[in-house]
Amino acid sequence: MSLFPRFLLALLKPIILGVVVAALLLFLFPEFRQGEGLKLNWLNQERNVPQRLSYYDALAISAPAVVNIYSVSLENSNRLFRSRPIERTNLGSGVIMREDGYLLTCYHVIRNADSIYVSIQDGRFLPAQLVGFDEITDLAVLRIFEQNLPVIPQVEEPNLRVGDVVMAIGNPLDLGQTVTSGIVSRLGRNGLANYFDRIQTDAVLNPGNSGGALIDSNGFLVGITNANFKTLDSRRRVQDVNGVNFALPYPLAKRVMDEIIDNGRVRRGQLGFSGNGYDNRGILVESVAPNGPAAEAGLRVNDLLLSVNGEDTIDLSKTLDLIAGTRPGAQLELVVSRNDELITMTVTVGELNPDMVFNS
């Protein structure tokens, strides 16, 4: 081979090698194609970490409005040498509902209390005034007189669904504000009450959670936590059932609060009968309270109640809510089927007594 071709080959080798290296760099570092150049810290760049699933933002706007409640009662001692009364403190939670200091809690938290105190998450410790209570829903309205209060986010109709993620905020066992999470397990009356629905959830509740907030994943209030399911063991001792806890729906709690603030108490209508849904047609009357509004209007056992004020009675819960929401003293028109004959009667609504066993 002549000297010139050897010289040419020696000259082309580094050029070909450079082209190969450049192509490889363009393949490995696409930013070179946009003219960005190689960043000096490319070897130290952090890997992209997926954003974690978190409810921090929801809690940040709702948790400050959930308070700790301490109710103090004085009990007389029966002991011979003890003259001073015994001071007992009950623990619970509450939710600030309005900027002017109205808050909701459970009635059993402050029942028979001689004094009530509220601890806000920003460190303020304030006396509270009992505005009123409702034994049927176990709700009580308190008021604190303070400025710049955090208020829990609320929406008129939460439209809660089974399977929705919910979080319970409260002060279990006086450990300080604690959050537990779960889902909505069931919506409905749950066999525990004839007058209102409950939210069933598997979010953990412990003593001290009563009266706290149940919120959705956006931080809106959907319920007031108030109960967990209990049963009796073989020795007749009360035991908690894990994963079955309850809250009162927000729309109901808000309605009770507003009525207590406006009128001092909650008045519910009742007719004095009990029954169950029948063949998707209406309510089959199973019992009628003697001398009650329904009895005086002529309603009898085995009547099939078809409508109340023009509303069909296929949905038992809806019918009970309609009656309970009617002002005592008002009149309702009932249409019943008796021995295949349609009968229309007018009934004057009575006032529901919490001790009554009839579901309407």
Coordinates of C-alpha atoms in Angstrom, one line a residue:
M1 CA 0.0 0.0 0.0
S2 CA 1.3 3.4 -0.9
L3 CA 2.1 6.1 1.6
F4 CA -0.8 8.3 0.6
P5 CA -3.7 5.8 1.2
R6 CA -2.1 4.9 4.6
F7 CA -2.0 8.5 5.5
L8 CA -5.7 9.0 4.4
L9 CA -6.9 5.9 6.4
A10 CA -5.1 7.2 9.5
L11 CA -6.8 10.6 9.1
L12 CA -10.3 9.0 8.6
K13 CA -10.2 6.7 11.7
P14 CA -10.6 9.4 14.3
I15 CA -13.3 11.1 12.2
I16 CA -15.3 7.9 12.0
L17 CA -14.9 7.3 15.7
G18 CA -16.0 10.8 16.5
V19 CA -19.2 10.4 14.4
V20 CA -20.0 7.1 16.2
V21 CA -19.4 8.7 19.6
A22 CA -21.6 11.7 18.7
A23 CA -24.4 9.5 17.5
L24 CA -24.2 7.5 20.7
L25 CA -24.4 10.7 22.8
L26 CA -27.4 12.0 20.9
F27 CA -29.1 8.7 21.5
L28 CA -28.3 8.6 25.2
F29 CA -28.9 12.3 25.9
P30 CA -31.9 13.6 23.9
E31 CA -31.5 17.1 25.3
F32 CA -28.5 17.5 23.0
R33 CA -31.0 17.4 20.1
Q34 CA -32.7 20.6 21.4
G35 CA -29.4 22.3 21.8
E36 CA -29.6 22.3 25.6
G37 CA -26.2 20.8 26.0
L38 CA -25.1 18.5 28.7
K39 CA -26.0 19.6 32.2
L40 CA -23.1 19.5 34.6
N41 CA -25.1 17.8 37.3
W42 CA -26.5 15.1 35.1
L43 CA -24.8 12.4 37.1
N44 CA -26.4 13.6 40.3
Q45 CA -30.0 14.1 39.0
E46 CA -32.7 12.6 41.3
R47 CA -35.0 10.0 39.9
N48 CA -38.6 11.0 39.4
V49 CA -40.5 9.8 42.5
P50 CA -44.3 9.4 42.1
Q51 CA -46.3 11.8 44.1
R52 CA -47.6 10.2 47.2
L53 CA -51.3 9.9 47.9
S54 CA -52.1 12.2 50.8
Y55 CA -55.1 13.9 52.5
Y56 CA -52.9 16.5 54.1
D57 CA -54.7 19.4 52.2
A58 CA -58.1 18.1 53.3
L59 CA -57.1 17.9 56.9
A60 CA -55.3 21.2 56.9
I61 CA -58.6 23.0 56.2
S62 CA -60.9 20.9 58.5
A63 CA -58.8 19.7 61.5
P64 CA -58.4 23.2 63.1
A65 CA -62.2 23.4 63.5
V66 CA -62.4 20.1 65.5
V67 CA -62.0 20.8 69.2
N68 CA -61.6 18.8 72.4
I69 CA -64.4 19.0 74.9
Y70 CA -64.1 18.5 78.7
S71 CA -67.3 18.5 80.7
V72 CA -67.1 18.6 84.5
S73 CA -69.8 17.3 86.8
L74 CA -70.0 17.4 90.6
E75 CA -71.4 14.3 92.3
N76 CA -72.3 14.1 96.0
S77 CA -70.5 11.5 97.9
N78 CA -72.3 9.0 100.1
R79 CA -69.2 8.2 102.1
L80 CA -69.4 9.0 105.7
F81 CA -66.3 11.0 106.1
R82 CA -66.2 12.7 102.7
S83 CA -68.1 16.0 102.7
R84 CA -66.8 17.5 99.5
P85 CA -68.5 16.4 96.2
I86 CA -66.5 14.3 93.7
E87 CA -65.5 16.0 90.5
R88 CA -65.8 13.9 87.3
T89 CA -64.6 14.9 83.9
N90 CA -66.1 13.5 80.7
L91 CA -64.1 13.6 77.4
G92 CA -65.4 14.2 73.9
S93 CA -64.9 16.2 70.7
G94 CA -66.8 18.9 68.9
V95 CA -66.9 20.7 65.6
I96 CA -67.0 24.5 65.2
M97 CA -69.9 25.1 62.7
R98 CA -70.2 28.9 62.6
E99 CA -67.9 31.9 62.9
D100 CA -70.1 33.3 65.7
G101 CA -69.0 30.4 68.0
Y102 CA -71.7 27.7 67.6
L103 CA -70.4 24.2 67.6
L104 CA -71.9 20.7 67.6
T105 CA -71.0 17.7 69.9
C106 CA -72.8 14.7 71.2
Y107 CA -75.3 15.2 74.0
H108 CA -73.9 12.3 76.0
V109 CA -70.6 14.1 76.2
I110 CA -72.0 17.0 78.2
R111 CA -75.1 15.4 79.8
N112 CA -75.5 16.6 83.4
A113 CA -72.4 18.8 83.2
D114 CA -71.9 21.6 85.6
S115 CA -69.3 23.2 83.5
I116 CA -68.0 22.7 79.9
Y117 CA -64.7 23.7 78.4
V118 CA -63.4 23.7 74.9
S119 CA -59.8 23.3 73.8
I120 CA -59.1 24.7 70.3
Q121 CA -56.1 23.3 68.4
D122 CA -54.4 26.7 68.4
G123 CA -54.0 26.4 72.2
R124 CA -57.0 28.5 73.4
F125 CA -59.0 26.9 76.3
L126 CA -62.4 28.4 76.6
P127 CA -65.6 28.0 78.7
A128 CA -68.6 26.9 76.6
Q129 CA -72.3 27.6 77.0
L130 CA -75.0 24.9 76.4
V131 CA -77.5 26.2 73.9
G132 CA -79.7 23.1 73.7
F133 CA -79.8 19.4 72.9
D134 CA -81.7 16.7 71.1
E135 CA -81.9 13.3 72.8
I136 CA -83.2 11.4 69.7
T137 CA -80.1 12.3 67.6
D138 CA -77.8 12.6 70.7
L139 CA -76.7 16.0 69.5
A140 CA -76.0 19.1 71.5
V141 CA -75.2 22.7 70.5
L142 CA -72.6 24.7 72.4
R143 CA -71.4 28.2 72.0
I144 CA -68.1 29.8 72.7
F145 CA -67.6 33.6 72.7
E146 CA -64.3 34.2 70.9
Q147 CA -63.1 35.9 67.7
N148 CA -61.2 34.4 64.7
L149 CA -62.6 30.9 65.1
P150 CA -61.8 28.2 62.5
V151 CA -64.9 26.9 60.8
I152 CA -65.1 23.5 59.2
P153 CA -65.8 23.4 55.5
Q154 CA -69.4 22.5 54.7
V155 CA -71.5 21.8 51.6
E156 CA -75.3 21.6 51.6
E157 CA -75.5 18.1 50.1
P158 CA -72.4 16.0 50.5
N159 CA -73.9 13.3 48.3
L160 CA -72.0 10.6 50.2
R161 CA -71.7 7.1 48.6
V162 CA -70.8 3.7 49.9
G163 CA -67.1 3.2 49.2
D164 CA -66.2 6.9 49.6
V165 CA -63.0 7.5 51.6
V166 CA -63.8 9.3 55.0
M167 CA -61.7 10.4 57.9
A168 CA -62.7 10.7 61.6
I169 CA -61.1 13.6 63.5
G170 CA -61.3 13.7 67.3
N171 CA -59.5 13.3 70.6
P172 CA -59.6 9.6 71.5
L173 CA -58.6 8.7 75.0
D174 CA -57.4 12.3 75.5
L175 CA -54.3 11.5 73.4
G176 CA -54.7 14.8 71.4
Q177 CA -56.2 15.3 68.0
T178 CA -56.0 12.1 66.1
V179 CA -57.1 11.2 62.5
T180 CA -58.4 7.7 61.5
S181 CA -59.5 6.8 58.0
G182 CA -61.8 4.3 56.3
I183 CA -64.6 4.1 53.9
V184 CA -68.4 4.5 54.0
S185 CA -69.6 1.0 54.7
R186 CA -73.3 1.6 54.6
L187 CA -75.9 4.3 54.4
G188 CA -79.3 4.0 56.0
R189 CA -81.0 3.4 59.3
N190 CA -78.9 0.4 60.2
G191 CA -81.6 -1.0 62.5
L192 CA -80.5 1.4 65.3
A193 CA -83.1 4.1 64.9
N194 CA -86.5 4.6 63.3
Y195 CA -86.3 8.3 62.9
F196 CA -83.1 9.1 61.0
D197 CA -80.3 7.6 58.9
R198 CA -76.8 6.9 60.0
I199 CA -73.4 6.7 58.2
Q200 CA -71.7 3.4 58.9
T201 CA -67.9 3.5 58.5
D202 CA -64.9 1.3 59.4
A203 CA -62.9 4.4 60.4
V204 CA -61.8 3.6 64.0
L205 CA -63.6 5.5 66.8
N206 CA -62.6 5.3 70.5
P207 CA -63.9 7.0 73.7
G208 CA -63.3 10.7 73.2
N209 CA -64.1 10.6 69.4
S210 CA -67.8 11.3 70.1
G211 CA -68.9 14.6 68.7
G212 CA -66.0 14.8 66.3
A213 CA -65.9 15.3 62.6
L214 CA -66.3 12.8 59.8
I215 CA -64.9 14.4 56.7
D216 CA -64.6 13.4 53.0
S217 CA -61.3 13.3 51.0
N218 CA -61.8 17.0 50.1
G219 CA -62.1 18.1 53.8
F220 CA -65.9 18.8 53.8
L221 CA -67.9 17.7 56.9
V222 CA -70.1 14.7 56.1
G223 CA -71.1 13.6 59.6
I224 CA -70.7 13.9 63.4
T225 CA -69.2 10.8 64.9
N226 CA -71.3 9.4 67.7
A227 CA -71.4 5.7 68.2
N228 CA -69.7 2.4 67.7
F229 CA -71.5 -1.0 67.6
K230 CA -71.6 -3.0 70.8
T231 CA -72.7 -6.5 71.7
L232 CA -73.0 -8.7 74.7
D233 CA -70.7 -11.7 75.3
S234 CA -71.7 -14.9 77.0
R235 CA -71.3 -13.3 80.4
R236 CA -73.5 -10.4 79.4
R237 CA -70.6 -8.0 79.3
V238 CA -70.6 -5.2 76.8
Q239 CA -68.0 -5.5 74.1
D240 CA -67.1 -3.2 71.2
V241 CA -67.4 -4.6 67.7
N242 CA -64.3 -3.7 65.5
G243 CA -64.9 -1.9 62.2
V244 CA -68.6 -1.0 62.8
N245 CA -68.8 2.7 63.7
F246 CA -71.4 5.3 63.1
A247 CA -71.9 9.0 62.4
L248 CA -74.9 11.3 62.0
P249 CA -75.2 12.7 58.4
Y250 CA -74.3 16.3 58.1
P251 CA -77.6 17.5 56.6
L252 CA -79.5 16.1 59.6
A253 CA -77.0 17.5 62.1
K254 CA -77.1 20.9 60.5
R255 CA -80.9 20.9 60.6
V256 CA -81.0 19.9 64.3
M257 CA -78.5 22.6 65.1
D258 CA -80.4 25.3 63.3
E259 CA -83.7 24.4 65.0
I260 CA -82.0 24.3 68.4
I261 CA -80.5 27.8 67.8
D262 CA -83.8 29.2 66.5
N263 CA -86.3 27.5 68.8
G264 CA -84.3 26.1 71.7
R265 CA -85.3 22.5 70.9
V266 CA -86.2 20.2 68.1
R267 CA -89.9 19.4 67.4
R268 CA -90.8 16.4 65.3
G269 CA -94.1 15.1 64.1
Q270 CA -95.4 11.6 64.7
L271 CA -98.7 9.8 64.0
G272 CA -98.5 6.9 66.4
F273 CA -98.2 3.8 64.2
S274 CA -95.6 1.3 63.2
G275 CA -95.3 -0.7 60.0
N276 CA -93.1 -2.1 57.3
G277 CA -92.9 -1.9 53.5
Y278 CA -95.3 -4.3 51.8
D279 CA -94.9 -5.7 48.2
N280 CA -93.5 -2.5 46.9
R281 CA -96.9 -0.9 47.3
G282 CA -96.8 1.0 50.6
I283 CA -96.6 0.6 54.4
L284 CA -98.4 -2.3 56.0
V285 CA -99.6 -1.0 59.4
E286 CA -98.5 -3.4 62.2
S287 CA -99.6 -1.5 65.3
V288 CA -101.4 1.7 66.2
A289 CA -100.9 3.6 69.5
P290 CA -104.1 3.9 71.5
N291 CA -105.5 7.4 71.5
G292 CA -102.7 8.6 69.2
P293 CA -103.2 10.8 66.1
A294 CA -103.4 7.9 63.7
A295 CA -105.9 6.0 65.9
E296 CA -108.1 9.1 66.2
A297 CA -108.0 9.5 62.4
G298 CA -109.3 5.9 62.0
L299 CA -106.1 4.1 61.0
R300 CA -106.2 0.3 61.8
V301 CA -103.8 -2.6 62.0
N302 CA -103.4 -4.3 58.6
D303 CA -104.3 -1.1 56.7
L304 CA -102.0 -0.6 53.7
L305 CA -100.8 3.0 53.8
L306 CA -100.5 4.1 50.1
S307 CA -99.7 7.8 50.3
V308 CA -99.1 10.7 52.7
N309 CA -100.1 14.2 51.4
G310 CA -100.0 12.9 47.9
E311 CA -96.5 11.3 48.3
D312 CA -96.3 7.5 47.8
T313 CA -95.1 5.4 50.7
I314 CA -93.0 2.9 48.8
D315 CA -89.8 4.2 50.5
L316 CA -90.4 3.7 54.2
S317 CA -87.5 5.9 55.3
K318 CA -88.7 8.8 53.1
T319 CA -92.2 8.5 54.5
L320 CA -90.9 8.6 58.1
D321 CA -88.8 11.6 57.3
L322 CA -91.8 13.4 55.8
I323 CA -93.9 12.8 58.9
A324 CA -91.1 13.6 61.4
G325 CA -90.4 16.8 59.5
T326 CA -94.0 18.0 59.7
R327 CA -94.8 20.6 62.3
P328 CA -96.9 19.2 65.2
G329 CA -100.4 20.4 64.9
A330 CA -100.4 20.4 61.1
Q331 CA -102.7 18.1 59.1
L332 CA -101.8 15.3 56.7
E333 CA -104.0 13.4 54.3
L334 CA -103.6 9.7 54.3
V335 CA -104.8 7.3 51.7
V336 CA -105.1 3.6 52.8
S337 CA -106.3 0.4 51.3
R338 CA -108.5 -1.7 53.5
N339 CA -110.2 -4.8 52.2
D340 CA -109.5 -3.6 48.7
E341 CA -111.3 -0.3 49.4
L342 CA -109.5 3.0 49.2
I343 CA -110.1 5.2 52.2
T344 CA -108.9 8.8 52.6
M345 CA -108.5 10.2 56.2
T346 CA -107.1 13.4 57.7
V347 CA -104.8 13.2 60.7
T348 CA -103.5 15.9 63.0
V349 CA -99.8 15.5 63.5
G350 CA -98.7 14.9 67.1
E351 CA -95.3 15.7 68.7
L352 CA -92.8 12.9 68.8
N353 CA -91.7 11.8 72.3
P354 CA -88.2 10.3 72.4
D355 CA -89.5 7.4 74.6
M356 CA -92.2 6.4 72.1
V357 CA -91.6 2.9 70.5
F358 CA -93.6 3.7 67.4
N359 CA -91.7 4.5 64.3
S360 CA -94.1 7.3 63.2

